[in-house]
């Protein structure tokens, strides 16, 4: 995909994030001139430093090129990877990630149903990812604490905007995962979390393909 205008770039950014491609720096080639001109730097923020940098970098671009092959590969080292370790602020950091993208589209005056739908799907994915992490031995969270955590989600502003009001999945699996969130049922949410945790722990290859 070759783009040659701001409008084309901005239309593509949300779809890159839908595939989590904005969350990495290693799969991109940047213009050093753009970085120097705007004094862009990587901030020291656990897990989301790449998304912070990339949204700044893309905020005023008039062109990007997207290739359809993967000439560079990223190796995940199982439990040794930071993305697989328990991080206490995991969900808050990814809430921030979603907020950054939403703010970017608000600044561009381009928030529409398609953008909200994609962000709703992304946000739902992070909720379940956090729930599964809460069930790990490293979290040391009791069942009661997990329940309270799930209930706190229902009071979150992003949940109200992106999940409850604007997320309407067509995929059957996503509809099933949305059910306890839409009806604010923490018990079913925890049960779903345990099912995902079991599949992830016991059938890792199947889980990766399903994900």
PDB file of C-alpha atoms in Angstrom:
ATOM      1  CA  UNK A   1       0.000   0.000   0.000  1.00  0.00           C
ATOM      2  CA  UNK A   2       1.434   3.349  -1.054  1.00  0.00           C
ATOM      3  CA  UNK A   3      -0.136   6.471   0.409  1.00  0.00           C
ATOM      4  CA  UNK A   4       0.448  10.035  -0.730  1.00  0.00           C
ATOM      5  CA  UNK A   5      -1.795  12.221   1.429  1.00  0.00           C
ATOM      6  CA  UNK A   6      -2.619  12.898   5.081  1.00  0.00           C
ATOM      7  CA  UNK A   7      -6.146  11.544   4.642  1.00  0.00           C
ATOM      8  CA  UNK A   8      -4.853   8.240   3.269  1.00  0.00           C
ATOM      9  CA  UNK A   9      -2.346   7.886   6.106  1.00  0.00           C
ATOM     10  CA  UNK A  10      -4.964   8.594   8.761  1.00  0.00           C
ATOM     11  CA  UNK A  11      -7.386   6.099   7.259  1.00  0.00           C
ATOM     12  CA  UNK A  12      -4.746   3.346   7.534  1.00  0.00           C
ATOM     13  CA  UNK A  13      -3.436   4.003  11.055  1.00  0.00           C
ATOM     14  CA  UNK A  14      -6.438   2.541  12.888  1.00  0.00           C
ATOM     15  CA  UNK A  15      -6.225  -0.645  10.804  1.00  0.00           C
ATOM     16  CA  UNK A  16      -2.528  -1.018  11.622  1.00  0.00           C
ATOM     17  CA  UNK A  17      -3.411  -0.799  15.311  1.00  0.00           C
ATOM     18  CA  UNK A  18      -6.188  -3.367  14.822  1.00  0.00           C
ATOM     19  CA  UNK A  19      -3.356  -5.793  13.996  1.00  0.00           C
ATOM     20  CA  UNK A  20      -1.292  -4.355  16.910  1.00  0.00           C
ATOM     21  CA  UNK A  21       1.332  -3.183  14.381  1.00  0.00           C
ATOM     22  CA  UNK A  22       1.678   0.248  15.984  1.00  0.00           C
ATOM     23  CA  UNK A  23       2.948  -1.405  19.149  1.00  0.00           C
ATOM     24  CA  UNK A  24       6.341  -2.235  17.679  1.00  0.00           C
ATOM     25  CA  UNK A  25       9.318  -0.268  16.392  1.00  0.00           C
ATOM     26  CA  UNK A  26      11.330  -3.145  14.928  1.00  0.00           C
ATOM     27  CA  UNK A  27       8.986  -3.719  11.954  1.00  0.00           C
ATOM     28  CA  UNK A  28       9.291  -0.186  10.594  1.00  0.00           C
ATOM     29  CA  UNK A  29      11.767   2.031   8.779  1.00  0.00           C
ATOM     30  CA  UNK A  30      11.570   5.659   9.877  1.00  0.00           C
ATOM     31  CA  UNK A  31      12.619   8.913   8.294  1.00  0.00           C
ATOM     32  CA  UNK A  32      15.447  10.340  10.374  1.00  0.00           C
ATOM     33  CA  UNK A  33      14.613  13.803   9.028  1.00  0.00           C
ATOM     34  CA  UNK A  34      11.092  13.571  10.485  1.00  0.00           C
ATOM     35  CA  UNK A  35      12.450  12.398  13.846  1.00  0.00           C
ATOM     36  CA  UNK A  36      15.039  15.191  14.041  1.00  0.00           C
ATOM     37  CA  UNK A  37      12.664  17.890  12.822  1.00  0.00           C
ATOM     38  CA  UNK A  38      10.084  17.073  15.519  1.00  0.00           C
ATOM     39  CA  UNK A  39      12.549  15.984  18.205  1.00  0.00           C
ATOM     40  CA  UNK A  40      10.783  12.649  18.668  1.00  0.00           C
ATOM     41  CA  UNK A  41      12.271  10.419  21.371  1.00  0.00           C
ATOM     42  CA  UNK A  42      11.371   7.097  22.984  1.00  0.00           C
ATOM     43  CA  UNK A  43       9.918   7.608  26.437  1.00  0.00           C
ATOM     44  CA  UNK A  44      10.723   5.147  29.200  1.00  0.00           C
ATOM     45  CA  UNK A  45       7.242   3.624  29.610  1.00  0.00           C
ATOM     46  CA  UNK A  46       6.867  -0.101  30.258  1.00  0.00           C
ATOM     47  CA  UNK A  47       5.135  -2.025  27.436  1.00  0.00           C
ATOM     48  CA  UNK A  48       3.769   0.980  25.526  1.00  0.00           C
ATOM     49  CA  UNK A  49       6.843   3.064  24.667  1.00  0.00           C
ATOM     50  CA  UNK A  50       6.589   1.989  21.007  1.00  0.00           C
ATOM     51  CA  UNK A  51       2.925   2.984  20.628  1.00  0.00           C
ATOM     52  CA  UNK A  52       3.632   6.382  22.212  1.00  0.00           C
ATOM     53  CA  UNK A  53       6.480   7.000  19.781  1.00  0.00           C
ATOM     54  CA  UNK A  54       4.622   5.695  16.719  1.00  0.00           C
ATOM     55  CA  UNK A  55       1.478   7.779  17.288  1.00  0.00           C
ATOM     56  CA  UNK A  56       3.597  10.898  17.634  1.00  0.00           C
ATOM     57  CA  UNK A  57       5.521   9.987  14.515  1.00  0.00           C
ATOM     58  CA  UNK A  58       2.353   9.336  12.485  1.00  0.00           C
ATOM     59  CA  UNK A  59       0.422  12.374  13.717  1.00  0.00           C
ATOM     60  CA  UNK A  60       1.463  14.672  10.851  1.00  0.00           C
ATOM     61  CA  UNK A  61       2.696  12.318   8.148  1.00  0.00           C
ATOM     62  CA  UNK A  62       1.620  12.840   4.547  1.00  0.00           C
ATOM     63  CA  UNK A  63       2.760   9.414   3.346  1.00  0.00           C
ATOM     64  CA  UNK A  64       3.500   5.911   4.557  1.00  0.00           C
ATOM     65  CA  UNK A  65       4.260   2.712   2.661  1.00  0.00           C
ATOM     66  CA  UNK A  66       3.026  -0.642   3.922  1.00  0.00           C
ATOM     67  CA  UNK A  67       4.508  -3.870   2.570  1.00  0.00           C
ATOM     68  CA  UNK A  68       2.678  -7.195   2.570  1.00  0.00           C
ATOM     69  CA  UNK A  69       5.616  -9.438   3.491  1.00  0.00           C
ATOM     70  CA  UNK A  70       7.492  -9.978   6.763  1.00  0.00           C
ATOM     71  CA  UNK A  71      11.218  -9.654   5.957  1.00  0.00           C
ATOM     72  CA  UNK A  72      12.030  -9.211   9.655  1.00  0.00           C
ATOM     73  CA  UNK A  73      10.810 -11.622  12.329  1.00  0.00           C
ATOM     74  CA  UNK A  74      10.300 -11.196  16.066  1.00  0.00           C
ATOM     75  CA  UNK A  75      11.012 -14.163  18.308  1.00  0.00           C
ATOM     76  CA  UNK A  76       8.953 -14.472  21.490  1.00  0.00           C
ATOM     77  CA  UNK A  77      10.937 -16.321  24.142  1.00  0.00           C
ATOM     78  CA  UNK A  78       8.067 -17.986  25.962  1.00  0.00           C
ATOM     79  CA  UNK A  79       7.747 -17.003  29.612  1.00  0.00           C
ATOM     80  CA  UNK A  80      10.980 -14.979  29.404  1.00  0.00           C
ATOM     81  CA  UNK A  81       9.300 -12.388  27.208  1.00  0.00           C
ATOM     82  CA  UNK A  82       8.142  -9.173  28.896  1.00  0.00           C
ATOM     83  CA  UNK A  83       4.820  -9.486  27.051  1.00  0.00           C
ATOM     84  CA  UNK A  84       4.189 -12.801  28.845  1.00  0.00           C
ATOM     85  CA  UNK A  85       5.296 -11.763  32.323  1.00  0.00           C
ATOM     86  CA  UNK A  86       2.887 -10.527  34.960  1.00  0.00           C
ATOM     87  CA  UNK A  87       2.969  -6.735  35.057  1.00  0.00           C
ATOM     88  CA  UNK A  88       0.811  -5.200  37.844  1.00  0.00           C
ATOM     89  CA  UNK A  89      -0.076  -2.162  35.713  1.00  0.00           C
ATOM     90  CA  UNK A  90      -0.654  -4.180  32.523  1.00  0.00           C
ATOM     91  CA  UNK A  91      -4.284  -3.125  32.060  1.00  0.00           C
ATOM     92  CA  UNK A  92      -3.749   0.536  32.999  1.00  0.00           C
ATOM     93  CA  UNK A  93      -0.906   0.741  30.494  1.00  0.00           C
ATOM     94  CA  UNK A  94      -3.067  -0.727  27.737  1.00  0.00           C
ATOM     95  CA  UNK A  95      -5.949   1.525  28.689  1.00  0.00           C
ATOM     96  CA  UNK A  96      -3.488   4.336  28.051  1.00  0.00           C
ATOM     97  CA  UNK A  97      -2.629   2.759  24.703  1.00  0.00           C
ATOM     98  CA  UNK A  98      -6.275   2.814  23.619  1.00  0.00           C
ATOM     99  CA  UNK A  99      -6.704   6.360  24.940  1.00  0.00           C
ATOM    100  CA  UNK A 100      -3.721   7.495  22.861  1.00  0.00           C
ATOM    101  CA  UNK A 101      -5.244   6.143  19.643  1.00  0.00           C
ATOM    102  CA  UNK A 102      -8.672   7.558  20.479  1.00  0.00           C
ATOM    103  CA  UNK A 103      -7.131  10.951  21.245  1.00  0.00           C
ATOM    104  CA  UNK A 104      -5.216  10.852  17.973  1.00  0.00           C
ATOM    105  CA  UNK A 105      -8.450  10.360  16.005  1.00  0.00           C
ATOM    106  CA  UNK A 106     -10.198  13.015  18.056  1.00  0.00           C
ATOM    107  CA  UNK A 107      -7.386  15.442  17.201  1.00  0.00           C
ATOM    108  CA  UNK A 108      -7.862  14.548  13.543  1.00  0.00           C
ATOM    109  CA  UNK A 109     -11.640  14.928  13.904  1.00  0.00           C
ATOM    110  CA  UNK A 110     -12.019  11.444  12.415  1.00  0.00           C
ATOM    111  CA  UNK A 111     -13.794   9.497  15.175  1.00  0.00           C
ATOM    112  CA  UNK A 112     -16.554   7.491  13.516  1.00  0.00           C
ATOM    113  CA  UNK A 113     -18.378   4.192  14.010  1.00  0.00           C
ATOM    114  CA  UNK A 114     -15.613   2.217  12.264  1.00  0.00           C
ATOM    115  CA  UNK A 115     -12.895   3.661  14.519  1.00  0.00           C
ATOM    116  CA  UNK A 116     -14.981   3.057  17.653  1.00  0.00           C
ATOM    117  CA  UNK A 117     -15.744  -0.496  16.512  1.00  0.00           C
ATOM    118  CA  UNK A 118     -12.058  -1.309  16.060  1.00  0.00           C
ATOM    119  CA  UNK A 119     -11.086   0.302  19.372  1.00  0.00           C
ATOM    120  CA  UNK A 120     -13.922  -1.581  21.090  1.00  0.00           C
ATOM    121  CA  UNK A 121     -12.535  -4.862  19.781  1.00  0.00           C
ATOM    122  CA  UNK A 122      -9.008  -3.925  20.859  1.00  0.00           C
ATOM    123  CA  UNK A 123     -10.165  -2.814  24.308  1.00  0.00           C
ATOM    124  CA  UNK A 124     -12.155  -6.028  24.816  1.00  0.00           C
ATOM    125  CA  UNK A 125      -9.055  -8.022  23.906  1.00  0.00           C
ATOM    126  CA  UNK A 126      -7.006  -6.177  26.543  1.00  0.00           C
ATOM    127  CA  UNK A 127      -9.689  -6.771  29.181  1.00  0.00           C
ATOM    128  CA  UNK A 128      -9.538 -10.527  28.633  1.00  0.00           C
ATOM    129  CA  UNK A 129      -5.745 -10.505  28.441  1.00  0.00           C
ATOM    130  CA  UNK A 130      -5.646  -8.725  31.812  1.00  0.00           C
ATOM    131  CA  UNK A 131      -8.158 -11.144  33.349  1.00  0.00           C
ATOM    132  CA  UNK A 132      -6.050 -14.131  32.262  1.00  0.00           C
ATOM    133  CA  UNK A 133      -2.929 -12.484  33.715  1.00  0.00           C
ATOM    134  CA  UNK A 134      -4.798 -11.850  36.977  1.00  0.00           C
ATOM    135  CA  UNK A 135      -5.272 -15.622  37.251  1.00  0.00           C
ATOM    136  CA  UNK A 136      -1.554 -16.389  37.052  1.00  0.00           C
ATOM    137  CA  UNK A 137       0.336 -17.452  40.168  1.00  0.00           C
ATOM    138  CA  UNK A 138       2.447 -14.293  39.949  1.00  0.00           C
ATOM    139  CA  UNK A 139      -0.578 -12.028  40.444  1.00  0.00           C
ATOM    140  CA  UNK A 140      -1.509 -13.618  43.810  1.00  0.00           C
ATOM    141  CA  UNK A 141      -5.066 -12.346  43.340  1.00  0.00           C
ATOM    142  CA  UNK A 142      -7.835 -14.154  45.195  1.00  0.00           C
ATOM    143  CA  UNK A 143     -11.151 -14.944  43.533  1.00  0.00           C
ATOM    144  CA  UNK A 144     -12.760 -12.059  45.442  1.00  0.00           C
ATOM    145  CA  UNK A 145     -10.067  -9.665  44.215  1.00  0.00           C
ATOM    146  CA  UNK A 146     -10.565 -10.883  40.659  1.00  0.00           C
ATOM    147  CA  UNK A 147     -14.296 -10.275  41.006  1.00  0.00           C
ATOM    148  CA  UNK A 148     -13.748  -6.738  42.302  1.00  0.00           C
ATOM    149  CA  UNK A 149     -11.328  -6.065  39.450  1.00  0.00           C
ATOM    150  CA  UNK A 150     -13.924  -7.162  36.888  1.00  0.00           C
ATOM    151  CA  UNK A 151     -16.572  -4.979  38.527  1.00  0.00           C
ATOM    152  CA  UNK A 152     -14.226  -1.987  38.350  1.00  0.00           C
ATOM    153  CA  UNK A 153     -14.105  -2.382  34.568  1.00  0.00           C
ATOM    154  CA  UNK A 154     -17.816  -1.646  34.309  1.00  0.00           C
ATOM    155  CA  UNK A 155     -17.284   1.818  35.796  1.00  0.00           C
ATOM    156  CA  UNK A 156     -14.503   2.690  33.397  1.00  0.00           C
ATOM    157  CA  UNK A 157     -15.252   5.457  30.897  1.00  0.00           C
ATOM    158  CA  UNK A 158     -13.541   3.681  28.003  1.00  0.00           C
ATOM    159  CA  UNK A 159     -15.666   0.594  28.706  1.00  0.00           C
ATOM    160  CA  UNK A 160     -18.826   2.710  28.481  1.00  0.00           C
ATOM    161  CA  UNK A 161     -17.803   4.371  25.209  1.00  0.00           C
ATOM    162  CA  UNK A 162     -16.033   1.570  23.370  1.00  0.00           C
ATOM    163  CA  UNK A 163     -17.572  -1.655  24.645  1.00  0.00           C
ATOM    164  CA  UNK A 164     -21.054  -1.050  25.992  1.00  0.00           C
ATOM    165  CA  UNK A 165     -22.171   1.572  23.462  1.00  0.00           C
ATOM    166  CA  UNK A 166     -20.242   1.061  20.237  1.00  0.00           C
ATOM    167  CA  UNK A 167     -18.848  -2.463  19.955  1.00  0.00           C
ATOM    168  CA  UNK A 168     -21.097  -4.750  17.863  1.00  0.00           C
ATOM    169  CA  UNK A 169     -19.060  -7.761  16.678  1.00  0.00           C
ATOM    170  CA  UNK A 170     -20.171  -9.961  13.808  1.00  0.00           C
ATOM    171  CA  UNK A 171     -17.821 -12.830  14.620  1.00  0.00           C
ATOM    172  CA  UNK A 172     -19.512 -15.493  16.815  1.00  0.00           C
ATOM    173  CA  UNK A 173     -16.536 -15.926  19.152  1.00  0.00           C
ATOM    174  CA  UNK A 174     -16.305 -12.172  19.722  1.00  0.00           C
ATOM    175  CA  UNK A 175     -20.055 -12.031  20.388  1.00  0.00           C
ATOM    176  CA  UNK A 176     -19.649 -14.734  23.047  1.00  0.00           C
ATOM    177  CA  UNK A 177     -16.717 -12.908  24.661  1.00  0.00           C
ATOM    178  CA  UNK A 178     -18.667  -9.656  24.631  1.00  0.00           C
ATOM    179  CA  UNK A 179     -21.705 -11.166  26.415  1.00  0.00           C
ATOM    180  CA  UNK A 180     -20.512 -10.860  30.069  1.00  0.00           C
ATOM    181  CA  UNK A 181     -19.107  -7.391  29.338  1.00  0.00           C
ATOM    182  CA  UNK A 182     -22.268  -6.107  27.714  1.00  0.00           C
ATOM    183  CA  UNK A 183     -24.434  -7.402  30.593  1.00  0.00           C
ATOM    184  CA  UNK A 184     -21.864  -6.594  33.297  1.00  0.00           C
ATOM    185  CA  UNK A 185     -21.695 -10.136  34.653  1.00  0.00           C
ATOM    186  CA  UNK A 186     -18.406 -10.507  36.534  1.00  0.00           C
ATOM    187  CA  UNK A 187     -18.979 -14.199  37.365  1.00  0.00           C
ATOM    188  CA  UNK A 188     -19.276 -15.238  33.707  1.00  0.00           C
ATOM    189  CA  UNK A 189     -16.359 -12.966  32.848  1.00  0.00           C
ATOM    190  CA  UNK A 190     -14.179 -14.830  35.367  1.00  0.00           C
ATOM    191  CA  UNK A 191     -15.372 -18.227  34.086  1.00  0.00           C
ATOM    192  CA  UNK A 192     -14.471 -17.201  30.530  1.00  0.00           C
ATOM    193  CA  UNK A 193     -11.115 -16.011  31.846  1.00  0.00           C
ATOM    194  CA  UNK A 194     -10.415 -19.370  33.476  1.00  0.00           C
ATOM    195  CA  UNK A 195     -11.334 -21.177  30.250  1.00  0.00           C
ATOM    196  CA  UNK A 196      -8.937 -18.988  28.246  1.00  0.00           C
ATOM    197  CA  UNK A 197      -6.218 -19.418  30.899  1.00  0.00           C
ATOM    198  CA  UNK A 198      -6.635 -23.216  30.749  1.00  0.00           C
ATOM    199  CA  UNK A 199      -6.439 -23.304  26.942  1.00  0.00           C
ATOM    200  CA  UNK A 200      -3.429 -20.971  26.927  1.00  0.00           C
ATOM    201  CA  UNK A 201      -1.606 -23.089  29.542  1.00  0.00           C
ATOM    202  CA  UNK A 202      -2.498 -26.533  28.213  1.00  0.00           C
ATOM    203  CA  UNK A 203      -2.863 -26.073  24.448  1.00  0.00           C
ATOM    204  CA  UNK A 204      -0.505 -23.224  23.576  1.00  0.00           C
ATOM    205  CA  UNK A 205      -0.342 -23.761  19.788  1.00  0.00           C
ATOM    206  CA  UNK A 206      -4.136 -24.062  19.588  1.00  0.00           C
ATOM    207  CA  UNK A 207      -4.469 -20.895  21.687  1.00  0.00           C
ATOM    208  CA  UNK A 208      -2.110 -18.936  19.413  1.00  0.00           C
ATOM    209  CA  UNK A 209      -4.071 -19.994  16.315  1.00  0.00           C
ATOM    210  CA  UNK A 210      -7.392 -19.221  17.993  1.00  0.00           C
ATOM    211  CA  UNK A 211      -6.119 -15.811  19.120  1.00  0.00           C
TER     212      UNK A 211
END
